[in-house]
Short mmCIF file of the C-alpha atoms (twelve columns), coordinates in Angstrom:
data_MODEL
# 
_entry.id   MODEL 
# 
loop_
_atom_site.group_PDB 
_atom_site.id 
_atom_site.type_symbol 
_atom_site.label_atom_id 
_atom_site.label_alt_id 
_atom_site.label_comp_id 
_atom_site.label_asym_id 
_atom_site.label_seq_id 
_atom_site.Cartn_x 
_atom_site.Cartn_y 
_atom_site.Cartn_z 
_atom_site.pdbx_PDB_model_num 
ATOM 1   C CA . MET A 1   0.000   0.000   0.000   1 
ATOM 2   C CA . ILE A 2   0.985   3.601   -0.408  1 
ATOM 3   C CA . ASN A 3   1.621   6.109   2.350   1 
ATOM 4   C CA . ASN A 4   -1.016  8.105   4.238   1 
ATOM 5   C CA . LYS A 5   -0.253  11.435  2.518   1 
ATOM 6   C CA . ILE A 6   -1.031  9.866   -0.849  1 
ATOM 7   C CA . HIS A 7   -4.167  8.254   0.602   1 
ATOM 8   C CA . GLU A 8   -5.262  11.659  1.920   1 
ATOM 9   C CA . PHE A 9   -4.552  13.351  -1.419  1 
ATOM 10  C CA . PHE A 10  -6.703  10.907  -3.387  1 
ATOM 11  C CA . MET A 11  -9.424  10.874  -0.707  1 
ATOM 12  C CA . SER A 12  -9.583  14.666  -0.907  1 
ATOM 13  C CA . GLU A 13  -10.260 14.237  -4.631  1 
ATOM 14  C CA . ALA A 14  -13.062 11.796  -3.800  1 
ATOM 15  C CA . LEU A 15  -14.448 14.379  -1.372  1 
ATOM 16  C CA . LYS A 16  -14.602 16.903  -4.227  1 
ATOM 17  C CA . GLN A 17  -16.778 14.394  -6.067  1 
ATOM 18  C CA . ALA A 18  -18.951 13.943  -2.958  1 
ATOM 19  C CA . LYS A 19  -19.492 17.706  -2.819  1 
ATOM 20  C CA . LEU A 20  -20.873 17.545  -6.370  1 
ATOM 21  C CA . SER A 21  -23.497 15.103  -5.078  1 
ATOM 22  C CA . PHE A 22  -24.198 17.351  -2.103  1 
ATOM 23  C CA . ASP A 23  -24.765 20.318  -4.427  1 
ATOM 24  C CA . ALA A 24  -27.091 18.198  -6.595  1 
ATOM 25  C CA . ASP A 25  -29.139 17.198  -3.521  1 
ATOM 26  C CA . GLU A 26  -27.905 13.596  -3.742  1 
ATOM 27  C CA . ILE A 27  -26.397 11.685  -0.821  1 
ATOM 28  C CA . PRO A 28  -22.825 13.063  -0.824  1 
ATOM 29  C CA . ILE A 29  -20.595 10.142  -1.679  1 
ATOM 30  C CA . GLY A 30  -17.741 10.436  -4.147  1 
ATOM 31  C CA . ALA A 31  -15.097 8.151   -5.574  1 
ATOM 32  C CA . VAL A 32  -11.953 8.192   -7.680  1 
ATOM 33  C CA . LEU A 33  -10.097 5.259   -9.211  1 
ATOM 34  C CA . VAL A 34  -6.316  5.428   -9.384  1 
ATOM 35  C CA . TYR A 35  -3.996  3.550   -11.728 1 
ATOM 36  C CA . GLN A 36  -0.238  4.112   -11.633 1 
ATOM 37  C CA . ASN A 37  -0.698  7.077   -9.257  1 
ATOM 38  C CA . LYS A 38  -3.069  8.831   -11.687 1 
ATOM 39  C CA . ILE A 39  -6.827  9.326   -11.361 1 
ATOM 40  C CA . ILE A 40  -8.339  7.598   -14.369 1 
ATOM 41  C CA . ALA A 41  -12.005 7.792   -13.371 1 
ATOM 42  C CA . SER A 42  -14.279 9.506   -10.902 1 
ATOM 43  C CA . GLY A 43  -17.925 9.580   -9.949  1 
ATOM 44  C CA . HIS A 44  -20.443 10.689  -7.394  1 
ATOM 45  C CA . ASN A 45  -23.893 9.538   -6.347  1 
ATOM 46  C CA . LEU A 46  -26.551 10.206  -8.984  1 
ATOM 47  C CA . SER A 47  -29.273 7.711   -8.068  1 
ATOM 48  C CA . ILE A 48  -32.006 10.345  -7.866  1 
ATOM 49  C CA . ALA A 49  -31.040 12.245  -11.021 1 
ATOM 50  C CA . LYS A 50  -30.610 9.065   -13.059 1 
ATOM 51  C CA . HIS A 51  -33.638 7.287   -11.532 1 
ATOM 52  C CA . ASP A 52  -31.241 4.401   -10.978 1 
ATOM 53  C CA . PRO A 53  -30.701 2.658   -7.634  1 
ATOM 54  C CA . SER A 54  -27.327 1.394   -8.887  1 
ATOM 55  C CA . ALA A 55  -25.967 4.881   -9.700  1 
ATOM 56  C CA . HIS A 56  -23.732 4.915   -6.630  1 
ATOM 57  C CA . ALA A 57  -20.384 6.713   -6.760  1 
ATOM 58  C CA . GLU A 58  -18.455 3.436   -6.797  1 
ATOM 59  C CA . ILE A 59  -20.474 1.872   -9.611  1 
ATOM 60  C CA . LEU A 60  -20.268 4.979   -11.816 1 
ATOM 61  C CA . THR A 61  -16.529 5.252   -11.186 1 
ATOM 62  C CA . ILE A 62  -15.958 1.578   -12.024 1 
ATOM 63  C CA . ARG A 63  -17.975 1.998   -15.223 1 
ATOM 64  C CA . ASN A 64  -15.927 5.052   -16.205 1 
ATOM 65  C CA . ALA A 65  -12.675 3.249   -15.407 1 
ATOM 66  C CA . GLY A 66  -13.668 0.230   -17.480 1 
ATOM 67  C CA . GLN A 67  -14.231 2.500   -20.463 1 
ATOM 68  C CA . TYR A 68  -10.876 4.206   -19.888 1 
ATOM 69  C CA . MET A 69  -8.984  0.919   -19.489 1 
ATOM 70  C CA . LYS A 70  -10.968 -0.814  -22.265 1 
ATOM 71  C CA . ASN A 71  -11.356 -3.702  -19.840 1 
ATOM 72  C CA . TYR A 72  -13.855 -4.809  -17.233 1 
ATOM 73  C CA . ARG A 73  -10.974 -5.917  -15.006 1 
ATOM 74  C CA . LEU A 74  -9.344  -3.111  -13.074 1 
ATOM 75  C CA . LEU A 75  -6.208  -4.898  -11.934 1 
ATOM 76  C CA . ASN A 76  -3.580  -2.898  -10.050 1 
ATOM 77  C CA . CYS A 77  -6.056  -0.105  -9.384  1 
ATOM 78  C CA . SER A 78  -7.050  1.573   -6.124  1 
ATOM 79  C CA . LEU A 79  -10.542 2.891   -5.462  1 
ATOM 80  C CA . TYR A 80  -10.975 5.773   -3.034  1 
ATOM 81  C CA . VAL A 81  -14.526 6.312   -1.807  1 
ATOM 82  C CA . THR A 82  -15.719 8.688   0.883   1 
ATOM 83  C CA . VAL A 83  -18.004 6.170   2.623   1 
ATOM 84  C CA . GLU A 84  -17.734 2.444   3.302   1 
ATOM 85  C CA . PRO A 85  -19.292 0.636   0.322   1 
ATOM 86  C CA . CYS A 86  -22.598 -1.206  0.501   1 
ATOM 87  C CA . VAL A 87  -22.994 -4.865  -0.513  1 
ATOM 88  C CA . MET A 88  -23.809 -3.959  -4.137  1 
ATOM 89  C CA . CYS A 89  -20.789 -1.717  -4.515  1 
ATOM 90  C CA . LEU A 90  -18.365 -4.038  -2.751  1 
ATOM 91  C CA . GLY A 91  -19.575 -6.850  -5.006  1 
ATOM 92  C CA . ALA A 92  -18.816 -4.713  -8.070  1 
ATOM 93  C CA . ILE A 93  -15.411 -3.811  -6.643  1 
ATOM 94  C CA . PHE A 94  -14.600 -7.490  -6.155  1 
ATOM 95  C CA . HIS A 95  -15.890 -8.458  -9.624  1 
ATOM 96  C CA . ALA A 96  -13.829 -5.686  -11.248 1 
ATOM 97  C CA . ARG A 97  -10.751 -7.069  -9.480  1 
ATOM 98  C CA . VAL A 98  -9.857  -3.691  -7.947  1 
ATOM 99  C CA . SER A 99  -6.671  -4.295  -5.943  1 
ATOM 100 C CA . ASN A 100 -7.126  -1.755  -3.145  1 
ATOM 101 C CA . LEU A 101 -10.165 -0.110  -1.590  1 
ATOM 102 C CA . ILE A 102 -9.649  2.914   0.622   1 
ATOM 103 C CA . PHE A 103 -12.680 4.545   2.212   1 
ATOM 104 C CA . GLY A 104 -13.387 7.449   4.545   1 
ATOM 105 C CA . ALA A 105 -16.368 7.168   6.887   1 
ATOM 106 C CA . TYR A 106 -17.720 3.883   8.196   1 
ATOM 107 C CA . ASP A 107 -21.392 3.252   7.414   1 
ATOM 108 C CA . PRO A 108 -23.277 1.741   10.372  1 
ATOM 109 C CA . LYS A 109 -26.426 1.236   8.256   1 
ATOM 110 C CA . THR A 110 -25.221 -0.391  5.022   1 
ATOM 111 C CA . GLY A 111 -21.439 -0.841  5.264   1 
ATOM 112 C CA . ALA A 112 -20.252 -4.152  3.814   1 
ATOM 113 C CA . CYS A 113 -16.568 -3.993  4.786   1 
ATOM 114 C CA . GLU A 114 -17.188 -4.455  8.483   1 
ATOM 115 C CA . SER A 115 -19.894 -2.152  9.845   1 
ATOM 116 C CA . VAL A 116 -23.019 -4.201  9.034   1 
ATOM 117 C CA . VAL A 117 -21.579 -7.218  7.242   1 
ATOM 118 C CA . ASN A 118 -17.962 -8.138  6.683   1 
ATOM 119 C CA . LEU A 119 -17.585 -9.423  3.149   1 
ATOM 120 C CA . LYS A 120 -13.825 -8.879  3.223   1 
ATOM 121 C CA . GLU A 121 -13.548 -11.802 5.639   1 
ATOM 122 C CA . ASN A 122 -15.774 -14.155 3.650   1 
ATOM 123 C CA . LYS A 123 -13.275 -16.661 2.247   1 
ATOM 124 C CA . GLU A 124 -15.943 -18.316 0.096   1 
ATOM 125 C CA . LEU A 125 -15.903 -15.328 -2.267  1 
ATOM 126 C CA . ASN A 126 -13.503 -15.848 -5.152  1 
ATOM 127 C CA . HIS A 127 -11.928 -12.398 -5.041  1 
ATOM 128 C CA . HIS A 128 -10.975 -9.896  -2.387  1 
ATOM 129 C CA . CYS A 129 -8.998  -6.702  -2.258  1 
ATOM 130 C CA . VAL A 130 -6.951  -4.942  0.383   1 
ATOM 131 C CA . ILE A 131 -9.325  -2.687  2.323   1 
ATOM 132 C CA . HIS A 132 -8.353  0.285   4.457   1 
ATOM 133 C CA . GLY A 133 -10.977 2.473   6.160   1 
ATOM 134 C CA . GLY A 134 -10.955 5.730   8.079   1 
ATOM 135 C CA . VAL A 135 -8.953  7.953   5.690   1 
ATOM 136 C CA . LEU A 136 -10.231 11.530  6.124   1 
ATOM 137 C CA . GLU A 137 -13.076 9.943   8.042   1 
ATOM 138 C CA . LYS A 138 -14.034 13.138  9.868   1 
ATOM 139 C CA . GLU A 139 -14.378 15.146  6.644   1 
ATOM 140 C CA . SER A 140 -16.466 12.436  4.979   1 
ATOM 141 C CA . LYS A 141 -18.681 11.982  8.012   1 
ATOM 142 C CA . THR A 142 -19.196 15.732  8.457   1 
ATOM 143 C CA . LEU A 143 -20.303 16.130  4.836   1 
ATOM 144 C CA . LEU A 144 -22.891 13.354  5.292   1 
ATOM 145 C CA . GLN A 145 -24.114 14.759  8.610   1 
ATOM 146 C CA . ASN A 146 -24.502 18.250  7.120   1 
ATOM 147 C CA . PHE A 147 -26.450 16.831  4.178   1 
ATOM 148 C CA . PHE A 148 -28.947 15.015  6.393   1 
ATOM 149 C CA . LYS A 149 -29.162 17.943  8.812   1 
ATOM 150 C CA . ASN A 150 -30.149 20.176  5.854   1 
ATOM 151 C CA . LYS A 151 -32.685 17.553  4.696   1 
ATOM 152 C CA . ARG A 152 -34.365 17.521  8.120   1 
ATOM 153 C CA . LYS A 153 -34.667 21.347  8.056   1 
ATOM 154 C CA . LYS A 154 -36.494 21.434  4.710   1 
ATOM 155 C CA . PRO A 155 -40.312 21.478  4.901   1 
# 
């Protein structure tokens, strides 16, 4: 794995994507996919705008990366996402063969890396990746909390 400063740099780029979701009144989650220390794809939640329950930041980023790489396998890539992925997204990450997953805030409601279920420990799955959580956790968590606080204030 790479050092924390690099993790923080790429997570800050994912946070920029999350802010795009925030501004679009979508749940603020963002992601970037890195290959050879270069961002090759990015995405942010667009489920409401696209009328698509699968339009999560991770899925959109993986789709964009596949187009960039001209391959559905994303070997030797690292995905940075601001919130712990759900089961759907972690499944896509595993199927794409992403090598490293780095996330910010833990998700006590739908997190599939350890918060609700722990798919990273399920040895029956045919692929895993190295998972590291808590990078810029406070910033990711604060963005989510502010989003939902604003939602509760609206009539």
